[in-house]
C-alpha positions as a Python dict, from the first residue, in 0.01 Angstrom:
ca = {
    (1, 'X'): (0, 0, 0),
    (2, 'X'): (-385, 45, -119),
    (3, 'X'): (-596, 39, 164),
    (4, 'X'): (-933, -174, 136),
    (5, 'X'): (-814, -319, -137),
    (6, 'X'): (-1005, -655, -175),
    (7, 'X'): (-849, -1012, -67),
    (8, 'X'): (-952, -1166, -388),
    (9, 'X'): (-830, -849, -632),
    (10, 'X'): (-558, -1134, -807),
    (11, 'X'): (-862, -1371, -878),
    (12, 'X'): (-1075, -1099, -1049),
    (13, 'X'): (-1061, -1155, -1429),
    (14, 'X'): (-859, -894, -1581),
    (15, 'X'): (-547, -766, -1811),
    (16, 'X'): (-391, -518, -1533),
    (17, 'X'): (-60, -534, -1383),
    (18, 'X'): (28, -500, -1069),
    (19, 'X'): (242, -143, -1138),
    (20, 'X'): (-13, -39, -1387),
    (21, 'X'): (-255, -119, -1115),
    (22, 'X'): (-81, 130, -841),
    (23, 'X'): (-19, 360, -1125),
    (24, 'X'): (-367, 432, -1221),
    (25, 'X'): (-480, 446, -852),
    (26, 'X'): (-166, 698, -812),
    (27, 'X'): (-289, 930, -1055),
    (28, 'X'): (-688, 865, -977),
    (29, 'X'): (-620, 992, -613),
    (30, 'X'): (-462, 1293, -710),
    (31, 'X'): (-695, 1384, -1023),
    (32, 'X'): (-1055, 1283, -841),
    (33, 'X'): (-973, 1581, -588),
    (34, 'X'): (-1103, 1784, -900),
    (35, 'X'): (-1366, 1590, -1055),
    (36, 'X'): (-1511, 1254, -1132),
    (37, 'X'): (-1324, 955, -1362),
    (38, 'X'): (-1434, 779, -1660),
    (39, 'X'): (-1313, 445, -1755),
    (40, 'X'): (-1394, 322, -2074),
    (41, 'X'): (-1362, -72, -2086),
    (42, 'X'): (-1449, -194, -1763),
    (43, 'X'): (-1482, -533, -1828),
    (44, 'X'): (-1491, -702, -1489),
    (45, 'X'): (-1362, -474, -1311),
    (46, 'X'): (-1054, -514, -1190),
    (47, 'X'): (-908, -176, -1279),
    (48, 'X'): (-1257, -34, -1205),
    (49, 'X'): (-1201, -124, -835),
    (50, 'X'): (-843, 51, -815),
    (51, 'X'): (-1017, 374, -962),
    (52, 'X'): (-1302, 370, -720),
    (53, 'X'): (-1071, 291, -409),
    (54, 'X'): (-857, 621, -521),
    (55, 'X'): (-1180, 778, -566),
    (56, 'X'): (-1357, 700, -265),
    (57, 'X'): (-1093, 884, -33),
    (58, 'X'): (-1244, 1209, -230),
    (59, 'X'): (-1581, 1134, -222),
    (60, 'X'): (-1573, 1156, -603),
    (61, 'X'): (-1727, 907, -859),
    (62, 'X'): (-1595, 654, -1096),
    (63, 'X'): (-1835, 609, -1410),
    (64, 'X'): (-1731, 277, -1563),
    (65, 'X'): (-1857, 308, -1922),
    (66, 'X'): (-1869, -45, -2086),
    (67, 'X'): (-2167, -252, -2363),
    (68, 'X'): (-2037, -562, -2190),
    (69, 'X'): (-2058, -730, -2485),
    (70, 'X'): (-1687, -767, -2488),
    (71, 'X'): (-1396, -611, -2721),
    (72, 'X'): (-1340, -794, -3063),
    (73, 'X'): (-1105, -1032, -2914),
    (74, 'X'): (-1336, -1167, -2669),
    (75, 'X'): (-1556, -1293, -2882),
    (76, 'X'): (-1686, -1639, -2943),
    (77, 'X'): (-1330, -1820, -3145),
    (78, 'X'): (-1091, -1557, -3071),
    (79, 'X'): (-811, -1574, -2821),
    (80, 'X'): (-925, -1365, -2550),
    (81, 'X'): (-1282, -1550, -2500),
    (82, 'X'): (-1377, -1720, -2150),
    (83, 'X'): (-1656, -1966, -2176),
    (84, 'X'): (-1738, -1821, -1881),
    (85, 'X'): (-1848, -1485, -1995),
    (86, 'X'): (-2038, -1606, -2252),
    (87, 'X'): (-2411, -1597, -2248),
    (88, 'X'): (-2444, -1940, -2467),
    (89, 'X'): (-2868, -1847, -2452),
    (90, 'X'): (-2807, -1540, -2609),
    (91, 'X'): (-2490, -1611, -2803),
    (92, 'X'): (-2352, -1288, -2707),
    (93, 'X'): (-2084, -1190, -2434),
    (94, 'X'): (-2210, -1067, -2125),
    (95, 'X'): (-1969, -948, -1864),
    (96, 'X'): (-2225, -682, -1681),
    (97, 'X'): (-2313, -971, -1394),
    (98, 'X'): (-1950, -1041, -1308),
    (99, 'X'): (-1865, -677, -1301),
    (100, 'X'): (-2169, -585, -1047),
    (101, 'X'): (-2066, -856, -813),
    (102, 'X'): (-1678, -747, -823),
    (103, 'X'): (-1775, -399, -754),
    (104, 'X'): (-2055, -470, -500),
    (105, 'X'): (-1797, -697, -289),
    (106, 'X'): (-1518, -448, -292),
    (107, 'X'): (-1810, -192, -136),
    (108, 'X'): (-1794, 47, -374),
    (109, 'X'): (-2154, 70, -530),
    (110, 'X'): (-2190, 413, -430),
    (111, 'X'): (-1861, 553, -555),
    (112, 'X'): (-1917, 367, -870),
    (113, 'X'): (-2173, 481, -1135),
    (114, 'X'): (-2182, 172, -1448),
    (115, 'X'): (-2229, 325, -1795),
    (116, 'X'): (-2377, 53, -1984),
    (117, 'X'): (-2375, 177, -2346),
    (118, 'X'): (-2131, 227, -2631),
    (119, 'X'): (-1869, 498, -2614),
    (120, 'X'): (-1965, 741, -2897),
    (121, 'X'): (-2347, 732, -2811),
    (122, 'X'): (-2263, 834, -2451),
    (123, 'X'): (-2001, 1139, -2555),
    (124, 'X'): (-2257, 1274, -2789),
    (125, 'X'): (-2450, 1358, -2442),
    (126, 'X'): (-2264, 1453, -2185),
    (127, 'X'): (-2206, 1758, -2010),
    (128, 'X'): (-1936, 1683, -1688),
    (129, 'X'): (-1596, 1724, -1703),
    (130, 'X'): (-1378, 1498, -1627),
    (131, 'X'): (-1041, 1480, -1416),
    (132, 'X'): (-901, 1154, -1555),
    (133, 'X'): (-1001, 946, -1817),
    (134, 'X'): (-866, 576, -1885),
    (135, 'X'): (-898, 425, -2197),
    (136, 'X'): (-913, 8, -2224),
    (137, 'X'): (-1168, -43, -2480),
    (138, 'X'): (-1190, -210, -2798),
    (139, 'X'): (-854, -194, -2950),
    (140, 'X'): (-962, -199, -3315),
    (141, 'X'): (-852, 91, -3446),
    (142, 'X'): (-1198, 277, -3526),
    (143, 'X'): (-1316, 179, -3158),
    (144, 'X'): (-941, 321, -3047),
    (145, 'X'): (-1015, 659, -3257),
    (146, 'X'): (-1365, 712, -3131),
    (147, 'X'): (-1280, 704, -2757),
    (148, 'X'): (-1017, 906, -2830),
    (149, 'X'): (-1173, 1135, -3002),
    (150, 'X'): (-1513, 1124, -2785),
    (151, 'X'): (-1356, 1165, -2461),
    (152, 'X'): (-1061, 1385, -2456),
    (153, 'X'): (-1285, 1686, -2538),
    (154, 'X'): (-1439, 1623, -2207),
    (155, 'X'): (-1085, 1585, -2034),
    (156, 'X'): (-1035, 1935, -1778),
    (157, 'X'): (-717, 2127, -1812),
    (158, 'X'): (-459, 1953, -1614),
    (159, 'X'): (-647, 1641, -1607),
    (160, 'X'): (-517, 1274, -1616),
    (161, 'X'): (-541, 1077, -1989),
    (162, 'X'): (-473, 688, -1919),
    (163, 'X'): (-394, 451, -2212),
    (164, 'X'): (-316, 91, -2159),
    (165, 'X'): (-198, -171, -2357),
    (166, 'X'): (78, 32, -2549),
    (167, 'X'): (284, -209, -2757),
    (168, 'X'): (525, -66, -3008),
    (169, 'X'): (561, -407, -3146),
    (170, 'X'): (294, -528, -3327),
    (171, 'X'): (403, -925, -3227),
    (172, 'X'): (335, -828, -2870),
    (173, 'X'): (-16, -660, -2871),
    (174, 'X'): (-273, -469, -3115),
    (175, 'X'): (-109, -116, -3202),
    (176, 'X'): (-444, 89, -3183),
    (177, 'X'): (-385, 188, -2806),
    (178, 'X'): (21, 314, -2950),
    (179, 'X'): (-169, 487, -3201),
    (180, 'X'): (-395, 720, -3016),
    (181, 'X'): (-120, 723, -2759),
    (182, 'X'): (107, 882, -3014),
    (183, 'X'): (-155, 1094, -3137),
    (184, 'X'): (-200, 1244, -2818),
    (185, 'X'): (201, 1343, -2775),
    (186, 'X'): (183, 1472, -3119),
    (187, 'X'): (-128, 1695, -3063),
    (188, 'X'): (4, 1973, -2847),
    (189, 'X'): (-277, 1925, -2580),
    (190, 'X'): (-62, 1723, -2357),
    (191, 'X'): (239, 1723, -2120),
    (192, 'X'): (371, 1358, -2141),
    (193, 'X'): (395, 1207, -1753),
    (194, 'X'): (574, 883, -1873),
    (195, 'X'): (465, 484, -1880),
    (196, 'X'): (427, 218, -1653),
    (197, 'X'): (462, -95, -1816),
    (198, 'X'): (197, -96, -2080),
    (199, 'X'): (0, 223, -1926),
    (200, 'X'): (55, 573, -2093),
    (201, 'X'): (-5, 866, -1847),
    (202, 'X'): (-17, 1243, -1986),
    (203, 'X'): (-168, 1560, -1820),
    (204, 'X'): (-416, 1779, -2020),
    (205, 'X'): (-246, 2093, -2067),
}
């Protein structure tokens, strides 16, 4: 049971499961005792209100990195796209608005801290560590790599690494996420701590 978890959390657009859901607030609890979490690919944020509820119990801070401009297969024609995130005046995908009012109505604007920028521009600058980080952004493989790449240098020792979307079969999802998820096994940096579904959960050795 999460506690002040928010009535309409199922109607909040989103690609989370309910076990990957618990999962990540499981390990957010226990890692934001040490130090903030990043997410990278907040869209509207569904799993961005899990992290923050874990969070919140620890007074620690969520920083929800996200363009908002949506991953490759959000855009305009491909299968992901909702009309409804789509700034038609702009022609671009805009899912900032809808992620400020999910966050504001689950309370947790001051536990949450949005990153609206790219991934590698906002590594190249920053100085926190981090005890968790959860990667759902793009899922080509160069935008895979760079968050990778980018965050896990940033990643404390015996701190949380999150991957979703981890399909070995490439008819059943993109295989960028199963690719950084294998290279982080492979590496020697981490202790694998199993899957949930389609979420990949190591420790930071």
């Amino acid at each position: 049971m999460i506690p002040d978890l928010p009535g309409n959390i199922d109607d909040i657009k989103g690609f989370l499961a309910d076990d990957e859901a618990a999962a990540l607030y499981r390990h957010a609890a226990e890692a934001s005792q040490c130090g903030p979490v990043l997410e990278i690919g907040s869209y509207c944020g569904k799993s961005t209100i899990y992290l923050g509820l874990a969070c919140r119990q620890n007074n620690a801070t969520v920083f929800a990195l996200d363009h908002h401009r949506g991953s490759e297969e959000h855009q305009f024609g491909e299968y992901f796209h909702d009309p409804a995130l789509y700034d038609s005046g702009e022609g671009l995908m805009d899912t900032f608005r809808e992620f400020r009012r999910n966050i504001r109505e689950a309370n947790l604007d001051d536990t949450v801290v949005p990153v609206v920028a790219g991934s590698e521009a906002t590594a190249n600058q920053w100085q926190t560590p981090l005890a968790m980080v959860f990667i759902d952004g793009g899922h080509s493989l160069d935008a895979a790599l760079t968050d990778y790449r980018c965050w896990t240098a940033h990643l404390m020792r015996g701190g949380i690494l999150a991957i979703h979307d981890l399909f070995e079969d490439a008819h059943a999802g993109g295989q960028a996420p199963f690719a950084i998820y294998r290279m982080a096994l492979a590496s020697g940096l981490f202790a694998d701590l199993g899957r949930v579904n389609t979420l990949g959960l190591l420790r930071r050795l």
